[in-house]
Coordinates of C-alpha atoms and ligand atoms in Angstrom, one line a residue:
Chain A
X180 CA -6.7 -43.9 80.7
X181 CA -2.8 -43.4 80.7
X182 CA -3.1 -40.0 80.9
X183 CA -5.8 -40.2 83.6
X184 CA -3.1 -42.8 85.5
X185 CA -0.7 -40.4 85.0
X186 CA -2.4 -37.3 86.1
X187 CA -3.2 -39.4 89.7
X188 CA 0.7 -39.9 90.3
X189 CA 1.2 -36.5 89.5
X190 CA -1.5 -35.5 91.6
X191 CA -0.7 -37.9 94.3
X192 CA 3.3 -36.3 94.2
X193 CA 2.3 -32.6 94.5
X194 CA -0.2 -33.3 97.6
X195 CA 2.6 -35.6 99.6
X196 CA 5.5 -32.9 98.7
X197 CA 2.7 -30.1 100.2
X198 CA 2.0 -31.9 102.8
X199 CA 5.3 -33.2 103.8
X200 CA 6.6 -29.2 103.8
X201 CA 3.9 -28.0 105.8
X202 CA 4.3 -31.2 108.6
X203 CA 8.2 -30.4 108.8
X204 CA 7.3 -26.8 109.5
X205 CA 4.8 -27.5 111.9
X206 CA 7.4 -30.2 114.0
X207 CA 9.8 -27.0 114.2
X208 CA 7.8 -24.9 114.9
X209 CA 5.8 -27.2 117.5
X210 CA 9.0 -28.8 119.0
X211 CA 10.6 -25.0 119.6
X212 CA 7.3 -23.9 121.2
X213 CA 6.9 -27.2 123.3
X214 CA 10.3 -26.5 124.1
X215 CA 10.1 -22.7 124.8
X216 CA 7.0 -21.6 125.9
X217 CA 6.8 -23.1 129.6
X218 CA 9.5 -20.6 130.3
X219 CA 7.7 -17.9 128.7
X220 CA 5.8 -15.7 131.4
X221 CA 5.3 -11.7 131.9
X222 CA 8.8 -11.5 133.6
X223 CA 10.3 -13.2 130.9
X224 CA 9.0 -10.7 128.4
X225 CA 9.2 -7.4 130.2
X226 CA 12.5 -8.5 132.5
X227 CA 16.1 -7.3 132.0
X228 CA 18.9 -10.2 131.5
X229 CA 21.0 -11.6 134.1
X230 CA 24.2 -13.0 134.3
X231 CA 24.5 -13.5 130.4
X232 CA 20.7 -14.4 130.2
X233 CA 21.5 -17.4 132.1
X234 CA 18.6 -15.5 134.6
X235 CA 15.8 -13.1 134.0
X236 CA 14.4 -11.9 130.7
X237 CA 14.7 -10.8 127.2
X238 CA 12.9 -7.2 127.1
X239 CA 16.2 -5.5 125.5
X240 CA 16.1 -7.9 122.7
X241 CA 13.0 -7.6 121.8
X242 CA 13.1 -3.9 121.7
X243 CA 16.5 -4.5 119.9
X244 CA 14.9 -6.7 117.7
X245 CA 11.7 -4.1 116.8
X246 CA 13.7 -1.5 116.5
X247 CA 16.7 -3.3 113.9
X248 CA 13.9 -4.5 111.7
X249 CA 12.0 -0.9 111.9
X250 CA 15.6 0.8 111.0
X251 CA 16.5 -1.6 108.2
X252 CA 12.7 -0.9 106.7
X253 CA 12.7 2.8 107.0
X254 CA 16.1 2.7 105.1
X255 CA 15.3 -0.2 102.7
X256 CA 11.6 0.4 101.6
X257 CA 11.6 4.0 100.2
X258 CA 15.0 2.8 98.1
X259 CA 13.6 -0.3 97.0
X260 CA 10.2 0.7 95.8
X261 CA 11.8 3.9 94.4
X262 CA 14.1 1.7 92.1
X263 CA 11.4 -0.9 91.6
X264 CA 8.8 2.0 89.9
X265 CA 11.9 3.3 88.1
X266 CA 12.9 0.3 86.5
X267 CA 9.5 -0.5 85.6
X268 CA 7.8 2.4 85.1
X269 CA 10.4 5.0 84.0
X270 CA 13.2 3.1 81.9
X271 CA 12.9 0.8 78.7
X272 CA 14.7 -2.4 78.8
X273 CA 18.3 -1.4 77.8
X274 CA 21.4 -2.3 78.5
X275 CA 22.0 -0.6 81.6
X276 CA 18.5 -1.6 83.3
X277 CA 19.7 -5.3 82.6
X278 CA 23.1 -4.4 84.5
X279 CA 21.1 -2.9 87.2
X280 CA 18.4 -6.1 87.5
X281 CA 22.0 -8.6 87.4
X282 CA 23.2 -6.4 89.7
X283 CA 20.3 -6.8 92.5
X284 CA 19.8 -10.5 91.5
X285 CA 23.6 -11.4 92.3
X286 CA 22.9 -9.4 95.6
X287 CA 19.6 -11.5 96.5
X288 CA 22.6 -14.7 96.3
X289 CA 24.9 -12.9 98.2
X290 CA 25.5 -15.0 102.1
X291 CA 24.3 -13.0 104.7
X292 CA 28.1 -12.9 106.6
X293 CA 29.5 -11.3 103.4
X294 CA 26.9 -8.3 103.9
X295 CA 27.8 -8.3 107.5
X296 CA 31.5 -7.9 106.9
X297 CA 31.0 -5.3 104.0
X298 CA 28.5 -3.5 106.9
X299 CA 31.4 -4.0 109.4
X300 CA 34.3 -2.8 107.5
X301 CA 32.2 0.3 105.8
X302 CA 29.9 1.1 108.2
X303 CA 31.3 0.6 112.0
X304 CA 34.7 0.8 110.9
X305 CA 35.3 3.4 108.3
X306 CA 32.1 5.5 108.6
X307 CA 32.8 5.3 112.3
X308 CA 29.3 4.1 113.2
X309 CA 30.7 1.4 115.6
X310 CA 28.3 -1.1 116.7
X311 CA 24.6 0.3 116.3
X312 CA 21.2 0.1 115.4
X313 CA 22.2 2.2 112.3
X314 CA 25.1 0.1 111.2
X315 CA 22.9 -2.9 111.6
X316 CA 20.2 -1.4 109.5
X317 CA 22.1 0.2 107.3
X318 CA 23.7 -3.6 106.3
X319 CA 20.6 -5.4 106.3
X320 CA 18.4 -2.9 104.5
X321 CA 21.2 -3.5 101.3
X322 CA 20.6 -7.6 102.3
X323 CA 16.8 -7.4 101.6
X324 CA 17.1 -4.0 99.3
X325 CA 16.6 -6.9 96.3
X326 CA 13.7 -9.0 97.9
X327 CA 12.0 -5.3 98.1
X328 CA 13.1 -4.4 94.5
X329 CA 11.8 -7.9 93.1
X330 CA 8.7 -8.2 94.6
X331 CA 7.6 -4.5 93.8
X332 CA 8.6 -5.3 90.6
X333 CA 6.3 -8.2 90.3
X334 CA 3.3 -6.5 91.7
X335 CA 4.0 -3.6 89.5
X336 CA 4.2 -5.9 86.4
X337 CA 0.8 -7.1 87.3
X338 CA -1.1 -4.1 87.1
X339 CA -3.1 -4.0 84.0
X340 CA -1.6 -2.5 81.2
X341 CA -5.3 -1.3 80.3
X342 CA -5.3 0.6 83.4
X343 CA -2.1 2.7 82.4
X344 CA -4.2 4.0 78.8
X345 CA -6.8 4.8 80.6
X346 CA -4.7 7.1 83.2
X347 CA -2.4 8.3 80.5
X348 CA -5.8 9.0 77.9
X349 CA -7.1 11.2 80.7
X350 CA -4.4 13.4 80.9
X351 CA -2.0 12.0 83.5
X352 CA 1.6 12.7 84.0
X353 CA 3.4 9.6 84.7
X354 CA 4.3 10.3 88.2
X355 CA 0.1 11.0 88.6
X356 CA -0.5 7.6 86.5
X357 CA 2.2 5.6 89.0
X358 CA 0.9 7.4 92.1
X359 CA -3.3 7.0 91.6
X360 CA -2.8 3.4 89.4
X361 CA -0.2 1.8 89.7
X362 CA 1.1 2.1 93.2
X363 CA -2.1 1.6 94.7
X364 CA -3.1 -1.5 92.1
X365 CA 0.6 -3.1 93.7
X366 CA 0.4 -2.4 97.4
X367 CA -0.8 -6.2 98.4
X368 CA 2.0 -7.2 96.3
X369 CA 4.5 -5.0 98.1
X370 CA 3.4 -5.6 101.4
X371 CA 4.3 -9.2 101.0
X372 CA 8.0 -8.1 99.9
X373 CA 8.1 -6.1 103.1
X374 CA 6.8 -8.7 105.1
X375 CA 9.3 -11.5 103.8
X376 CA 12.0 -8.6 104.4
X377 CA 11.0 -8.4 107.9
X378 CA 11.1 -11.6 108.5
X379 CA 14.6 -12.2 107.0
X380 CA 16.2 -9.3 109.1
X381 CA 14.7 -10.2 112.6
X382 CA 16.0 -13.6 111.5
X383 CA 19.4 -13.1 110.6
X384 CA 22.3 -13.3 113.0
X385 CA 25.7 -13.5 111.4
X386 CA 25.5 -9.8 109.8
X387 CA 23.8 -8.1 113.4
X388 CA 26.4 -9.5 115.3
X389 CA 29.0 -7.8 112.7
X390 CA 27.4 -4.5 112.7
X391 CA 24.9 -4.2 115.4
X392 CA 26.9 -6.0 118.4
X393 CA 25.5 -8.1 120.9
X394 CA 25.0 -5.7 123.6
X395 CA 22.4 -6.3 126.3
X396 CA 21.6 -3.1 127.0
X397 CA 18.3 -1.6 126.0
X398 CA 18.9 0.9 122.9
X399 CA 18.5 4.6 123.3
X400 CA 19.5 6.0 120.3
X401 CA 20.0 5.4 116.6
X402 CA 23.6 5.0 117.5
X403 CA 23.1 2.1 120.5
X404 CA 24.6 -1.3 119.9
X405 CA 21.8 -3.6 120.6
X406 CA 21.4 -7.2 120.4
X407 CA 18.3 -9.1 119.1
X408 CA 16.2 -12.0 119.9
X409 CA 17.7 -14.1 117.2
X410 CA 21.2 -13.1 118.2
X411 CA 20.3 -13.7 122.0
X412 CA 19.0 -17.0 120.8
X413 CA 22.0 -17.9 119.0
X414 CA 24.7 -17.1 122.0
X415 CA 22.5 -18.6 124.6
X416 CA 22.8 -21.6 122.6
X417 CA 26.5 -21.5 121.3
X418 CA 27.5 -20.9 124.5
X419 CA 25.7 -22.8 126.4
X420 CA 24.6 -20.3 128.6
X421 CA 20.6 -21.8 129.2
X422 CA 19.2 -23.9 126.5
X423 CA 15.9 -23.2 128.1
X424 CA 16.2 -19.8 128.0
X425 CA 17.0 -20.5 124.4
X426 CA 14.2 -21.9 123.4
X427 CA 12.0 -19.5 125.3
X428 CA 13.9 -16.9 123.3
X429 CA 13.3 -19.1 119.7
X430 CA 9.3 -19.2 120.8
X431 CA 9.1 -15.3 121.6
X432 CA 10.6 -15.0 117.9
X433 CA 8.7 -17.5 115.8
X434 CA 5.4 -16.1 117.4
X435 CA 6.0 -12.5 116.8
X436 CA 6.9 -13.3 113.5
X437 CA 3.3 -15.4 113.0
X438 CA 1.3 -12.4 114.7
X439 CA 3.4 -9.9 112.1
X440 CA 2.4 -11.9 109.4
X441 CA -1.1 -11.9 110.5
X442 CA -1.0 -8.5 111.1
X443 CA 0.4 -7.3 107.9
X444 CA -2.1 -9.7 105.9
X445 CA -5.1 -7.8 107.7
X446 CA -3.8 -4.2 106.8
X447 CA -3.3 -5.8 103.4
X448 CA -7.0 -7.0 103.2
X449 CA -8.3 -3.9 105.0
X450 CA -6.1 -1.3 102.7
X451 CA -7.2 -3.1 99.5
X452 CA -10.7 -2.8 100.0
X453 CA -10.5 0.6 101.2
X454 CA -8.4 1.2 97.8
X455 CA -11.5 -0.8 95.7
X456 CA -13.5 1.5 98.0
X457 CA -11.7 5.2 97.2
Chain B
X39 CA -15.5 25.5 57.0
X40 CA -11.8 24.9 58.7
X41 CA -11.5 21.2 59.4
X42 CA -11.2 20.5 63.5
X43 CA -8.7 17.4 63.2
X44 CA -6.7 17.6 59.3
X45 CA -4.5 14.0 58.9
X46 CA -2.0 15.1 56.5
X47 CA 0.0 12.5 54.8
X48 CA 0.5 10.5 57.9
X49 CA 2.0 7.0 57.6
X50 CA 2.8 4.9 60.6
X51 CA 4.9 1.7 60.8
X52 CA 5.9 -0.8 63.8
X53 CA 9.3 -1.6 62.8
X54 CA 9.0 -3.0 59.3
X55 CA 5.1 -3.0 59.4
X56 CA 3.2 -0.2 57.6
X57 CA 0.4 0.3 59.7
X58 CA -0.9 3.6 58.0
X59 CA 0.4 4.0 54.6
X60 CA 0.4 7.7 53.6
X61 CA -3.4 8.9 54.9
X62 CA -4.9 12.2 54.1
X63 CA -8.3 12.8 55.8
X64 CA -10.2 15.7 57.2
X65 CA -12.7 15.8 60.1
X66 CA -15.7 18.6 60.1
X67 CA -15.8 19.7 63.7
X68 CA -19.3 18.9 65.3
X69 CA -19.8 15.9 62.9
X70 CA -18.9 12.1 63.2
X71 CA -16.5 10.4 61.0
X72 CA -16.4 6.3 61.2
X73 CA -13.3 4.6 60.2
X74 CA -14.4 1.4 59.1
X75 CA -13.0 -1.7 57.4
X76 CA -11.4 -5.0 58.3
X77 CA -9.3 -6.1 61.1
X78 CA -5.8 -5.0 61.0
X79 CA -6.7 -2.0 58.9
X80 CA -5.0 0.4 60.8
X81 CA -8.3 2.2 62.8
X82 CA -6.8 1.8 66.1
X83 CA -3.0 2.6 65.0
X84 CA -4.9 5.7 63.3
X85 CA -7.3 6.5 66.6
X86 CA -4.3 6.3 69.4
X87 CA -2.0 8.9 67.2
X88 CA -4.6 11.2 67.3
X89 CA -3.8 11.9 70.9
X90 CA -0.2 10.2 70.8
X91 CA -1.3 7.3 72.9
X92 CA 0.9 5.6 70.5
X93 CA 3.8 6.5 72.2
X94 CA 2.7 4.1 75.0
X95 CA 4.9 1.2 75.9
X96 CA 6.3 -0.1 72.4
X97 CA 6.2 2.8 70.0
X98 CA 6.5 2.7 66.6
X99 CA 7.2 5.5 64.0
X100 CA 5.3 7.9 62.1
X101 CA 5.8 10.5 59.4
X102 CA 3.6 13.4 58.4
X103 CA 1.4 15.3 60.4
X104 CA -1.8 15.2 61.9
X105 CA -3.3 19.1 62.5
X106 CA -5.8 19.8 65.6
X107 CA -7.2 23.6 65.2
X108 CA -4.3 24.0 62.4
X109 CA -1.3 22.9 64.9
X110 CA 0.7 19.9 64.4
X111 CA 0.4 17.5 67.8
X112 CA 3.4 16.5 66.9
X113 CA 5.4 19.9 67.0
X114 CA 8.0 19.9 69.2
X115 CA 7.0 21.7 72.8
X116 CA 3.4 20.3 72.7
X117 CA 1.9 19.2 76.0
X118 CA 1.1 16.0 75.6
X119 CA -1.5 15.6 78.6
X120 CA -3.4 19.0 77.5
X121 CA -3.6 16.9 73.7
X122 CA -5.0 14.4 75.7
X123 CA -7.5 16.6 78.0
X124 CA -8.7 18.3 74.6
X125 CA -9.0 14.8 72.6
X126 CA -10.1 11.9 74.4
X127 CA -10.2 8.6 74.1
X128 CA -12.6 5.6 74.6
X129 CA -11.3 1.8 74.1
X130 CA -13.0 -1.3 72.8
X131 CA -13.1 -3.2 76.0
X132 CA -14.8 -0.8 79.1
X133 CA -12.2 -0.2 81.6
X134 CA -13.5 1.3 85.0
X135 CA -10.3 1.8 87.2
X136 CA -11.1 0.6 90.6
X137 CA -12.0 3.2 92.5
X138 CA -15.5 4.5 93.1
X139 CA -18.1 6.0 90.3
X140 CA -17.4 9.3 91.2
X141 CA -13.4 8.9 91.3
X142 CA -13.6 7.2 88.0
X143 CA -15.3 10.4 86.2
X144 CA -13.9 13.0 88.8
X145 CA -10.1 11.3 87.5
X146 CA -9.2 13.6 84.8
X147 CA -10.1 17.0 86.3
X148 CA -8.2 15.6 89.6
X149 CA -4.9 15.2 87.4
X150 CA -5.7 18.9 85.8
X151 CA -5.6 19.9 89.4
X152 CA -9.6 20.5 90.3
X153 CA -9.6 20.2 93.7
X154 CA -13.0 21.9 94.7
X155 CA -15.3 19.3 95.8
X156 CA -18.4 21.8 94.6
X157 CA -16.8 22.3 90.9
X158 CA -16.0 18.1 90.8
X159 CA -19.3 17.1 91.5
X160 CA -20.8 19.5 89.0
X161 CA -18.6 18.1 86.1
X162 CA -19.3 14.5 87.2
X163 CA -22.8 15.2 87.2
X164 CA -23.4 16.9 83.9
X165 CA -20.4 14.1 82.1
X166 CA -23.0 11.3 83.9
X167 CA -26.1 12.8 82.1
X168 CA -24.6 13.5 79.0
X169 CA -23.1 9.6 78.8
X170 CA -26.8 8.7 79.8
X171 CA -25.7 7.2 83.1
X172 CA -26.7 9.7 85.7
X173 CA -30.1 8.1 86.3
X174 CA -29.0 4.5 86.9
X175 CA -25.9 5.4 89.4
X176 CA -26.4 9.2 90.9
X177 CA -27.4 7.0 94.4
X178 CA -24.4 5.1 94.2
X179 CA -21.5 7.6 93.2
X180 CA -19.5 6.1 96.4
X181 CA -19.2 2.5 95.0
X182 CA -17.0 0.8 93.1
X183 CA -17.1 1.1 89.2
X184 CA -16.2 -2.2 88.2
X185 CA -19.5 -3.6 90.3
X186 CA -21.2 -2.0 87.1
X187 CA -22.2 -4.1 84.3
X188 CA -20.0 -3.7 81.4
X189 CA -22.6 -1.3 79.3
X190 CA -22.4 0.8 82.0
X191 CA -18.9 1.0 82.7
X192 CA -18.6 1.8 78.7
X193 CA -20.7 4.5 79.5
X194 CA -18.5 5.6 82.3
X195 CA -15.3 5.5 79.9
X196 CA -17.5 7.6 78.1
X197 CA -18.1 10.2 80.7
X198 CA -14.6 10.2 82.2
X199 CA -13.7 11.8 78.8
X200 CA -16.6 14.0 78.5
X201 CA -15.5 15.3 82.7
X202 CA -12.3 16.5 80.6
X203 CA -14.3 18.8 79.0
X204 CA -12.8 17.5 75.6
X205 CA -13.1 19.3 72.4
X206 CA -12.5 15.6 70.2
X207 CA -13.9 12.4 71.2
X208 CA -12.6 9.2 69.5
X209 CA -13.9 5.9 70.2
X210 CA -12.0 2.9 69.3
X211 CA -15.1 0.1 68.7
X212 CA -16.6 0.8 71.9
X213 CA -19.7 -1.5 71.4
X214 CA -17.7 -4.4 70.4
X215 CA -17.9 -6.4 74.3
X216 CA -21.6 -4.9 74.8
X217 CA -25.3 -6.2 73.9
X218 CA -27.7 -4.5 72.4
X219 CA -29.5 -2.5 74.2
X220 CA -26.2 -1.3 75.7
X221 CA -25.0 0.0 71.9
X222 CA -28.2 1.3 71.3
X223 CA -28.1 3.6 74.8
X224 CA -24.1 4.5 73.5
X225 CA -25.1 5.3 69.8
X226 CA -28.2 7.6 71.0
X227 CA -25.6 9.3 73.9
X228 CA -23.1 9.6 70.6
X229 CA -26.1 11.3 68.2
X230 CA -26.4 13.8 71.2
X231 CA -22.8 14.6 71.9
X232 CA -21.8 15.4 68.6
X233 CA -23.5 18.7 68.8
X234 CA -20.7 19.9 71.3
X235 CA -17.8 17.9 70.1
X236 CA -16.2 16.5 67.2
X237 CA -16.4 12.4 66.9
X238 CA -14.2 9.7 65.6
X239 CA -15.6 6.6 66.1
X240 CA -14.0 2.9 64.2
X241 CA -17.4 1.5 64.9
X242 CA -17.8 -1.7 65.6
X243 CA -19.7 -2.9 62.5
X244 CA -21.2 -1.7 58.9
X245 CA -24.6 -1.6 60.1
X246 CA -23.2 1.3 63.3
X247 CA -21.2 3.1 60.9
X248 CA -24.6 3.7 58.5
X249 CA -26.5 4.6 61.8
X250 CA -24.5 7.4 63.3
X251 CA -21.6 8.4 60.8
X252 CA -21.9 12.1 59.0
X253 CA -18.8 10.9 57.2
X254 CA -17.1 7.7 56.6
X255 CA -13.8 6.3 55.6
X256 CA -13.2 2.9 54.2
X257 CA -9.6 1.5 55.6
X258 CA -7.9 -1.3 53.8
X259 CA -4.7 -3.0 55.2
X260 CA -3.0 0.6 56.2
X261 CA -4.7 2.6 53.0
X262 CA -7.5 4.6 52.9
X263 CA -9.4 3.4 50.2
X264 CA -12.0 5.9 50.0
X265 CA -13.4 8.8 52.1
X266 CA -16.6 10.7 51.7
X267 CA -20.3 11.6 53.4
X268 CA -21.5 8.7 54.7
X269 CA -24.5 8.5 52.6
X270 CA -22.6 8.6 49.4
X271 CA -19.9 5.7 50.9
X272 CA -22.9 3.3 51.8
X273 CA -24.9 3.8 48.6
X274 CA -22.7 4.3 46.2
X275 CA -19.1 3.5 47.1
X276 CA -16.9 4.2 44.3
X277 CA -14.0 1.7 45.1
X278 CA -15.3 -1.8 44.3
X279 CA -13.3 -3.1 47.0
X280 CA -15.9 -0.7 49.9
X281 CA -18.6 -2.3 47.7
X282 CA -17.3 -5.9 48.3
X283 CA -17.2 -4.7 52.1
X284 CA -20.6 -2.8 52.6
X285 CA -22.3 -5.7 51.1
X286 CA -20.5 -8.5 53.2
X287 CA -18.7 -9.9 50.8
X288 CA -15.5 -10.3 52.6
X289 CA -14.7 -8.8 56.0
Ligands
ADP769 N1 1.4 -2.6 68.6 C1 2.0 -3.4 67.8 N2 2.6 -3.8 67.2 C2 3.5 -4.5 66.0 N3 2.3 -4.0 65.3 C3 1.3 -3.8 65.5 C4 0.6 -2.9 67.0 N4 -0.3 -2.6 66.8 C5 -1.1 -2.8 65.7 N5 0.0 -3.8 64.7 C6 0.0 -3.9 63.4 O1 -0.5 -2.6 62.5 C7 -1.7 -3.0 61.7 C8 -3.0 -2.3 62.0 O2 -3.6 -2.6 63.1 P1 -4.4 -1.9 63.6 O3 -4.3 -0.5 64.2 O4 -4.9 -2.7 65.1 O5 -6.2 -2.0 62.6 P2 -7.4 -2.4 62.9 O6 -7.4 -1.2 64.6 O7 -7.9 -2.2 61.6 O8 -7.8 -3.6 63.4 C9 -1.8 -4.6 61.7 O9 -1.0 -5.2 61.2 C10 -1.2 -5.0 63.4 O10 -0.4 -6.0 63.1
MG770 MG1 -8.4 -2.1 66.1

C-alpha cells in the first residue's frame, strides 16, 4: 500500500516535471514565432539588410550561419570522432587517457566567452586570420569538440562487445574492425552529437562576435568576416535597431534548427536501415 | 601421426586467478576433440587461447606453448590475423553481425582482401552448404542475418568461419542457446566437417561429447584431469572425478 502510494507520487512528480519542461519550451518557441513570423516573407529571407538591419532582409546572415556551422563541423567532426575512436578502441585506461578525458570534460565546462577571447587572441590576432569564417569556425570547433567526443564515445561503447569479438575472430585488424563494425553501429549516436554541436554553433553569439565579426556582407571566402543569425538577432535587439526584425530573425533561426533536426533524424533512420540491410 | 595442435605445459591466469594449470594435450588432424567438464573449468579460456582471442580486452597472462603444425602461435612475429583465419572460432551465443546474410559470411574473406564478387559468391555458397544452411537461406541472402532464428544464426556463425577456409575450428558450447532440432543439425554438420577440418569443441553436455567426439579431455578447476579416446573416457574413465561427472554425480 505504502509502496504503491510512493510509486504514484513519484510518477506524478516526474510527469509534472516532464510536462512543465515541454510547456515552457513550447511557450518560448510560440512566443518568438508569434512575434517574428508576421514579418517573415520571401523578401526578408532573400533580401540584404538595409540601414544596419532596420529595413530589408537577412540573406547574408542565413548564408553566414550555414557557412560558419559547416566550417566548424568540418573541422570538429573528424577530429572529435577520431579522438573518441582513439580513446575507446586504441588505448587501455591509463593515466594518459584519464588526463585526456579530464581535459575534454573541462573544455566542455569553459564558458563560450572564454573560447571567444582565446579565438580572438590566438586565431584572429596572433595567426592574422582577422575576423573570418575560418577564425570563427576554428573557435566554434574547439567549443563543440567535447560534445562530439563524448557523444561518440558513448555511441561506441554501446556497440556490443560480441560484434568486436566476431570481427577480430574472423581475422579483422583493429582498423578493419572499427571501420566495419564500430563506426556503422555507432553512427546514429555520432549524428546525434553532430546535431547538438551544430545547434550550439549556430546559436552561439559571444564567441562568434569575437572571432567571425559582425560584417553584414555575403561571405565570399573562408577568410571573409561574417554575421550569423544569432549575432544579428542579438545586435538588432541590444542596439535597439528593430525589435520586429530581431524577432523575425529569431523565428527563422528556430525554424531552421528544427528543420535541421528533423532532416538529420530522417538521415539517421535511413542510414541505419541501410546499415542493417547492407 | 604429427598432431595438428599440441598444447604444451600451457597455463593461463587472470590476475591472481589460475584459469588453466599446466595443460598438455594433443589434437590429431581430422578429429573432434571435446573439452568437457563443469563451468569455470577453463574450457573457454583454453579455446580462446588457441587463436589468441584472449588478448582482446583485459588480457591475462600465459605460460607454456601452443603449437599449430609445430609452430608456436605465441612466437614473436606471428601474424594474429592469419592465425585467426587458420583457427576459426564459433561462440556460445549466436551473433549475427547487423548486416545481410551474404555480408556476414563474406566478412572474413573481405577482411583478407578478397574483392571479386564471383569468388565471394562461391565462398559464401559452399560455406553455407557445409553449415547445412544453404537450402534455408539461398533465396534471401540479401536480407538481414539478425532476422534469422537462433539456430540459423549459429549456423551463420559456423558458415562465417568456414568461409575463412580455416584448418581448425573451435566451438565454445555452440548449442548452448539452441533447441534440440537445431542442435542435431549442427552436430550433423560437425560430423561432416571433420573430414576436412580439425575440430575442438567445448560441448554443451556430456551426451553431446559422447555423440560427436573422437577424443575427450575432462577439465576441472583449470586442471586437465584426464584425456584420451572418447570411447575409453566415457566408458572406462580412469579418474574417480571424471566418472562422477559423467555419471551425473556432480556438475
Ligand atoms: N575475463 C575473465 N576475467 C577474469 N577471470 C576470468 C575471465 N574469464 C574466465 N575467468 C575465470 O577463469 C576460470 C575459467 O573460466 P572459463 O575459461 O570461462 O571456464 P569454462 O568455460 O570451463 O566455464 C573461471 O574461474 C573464471 O572465473
Ligand atoms: Mg565457458
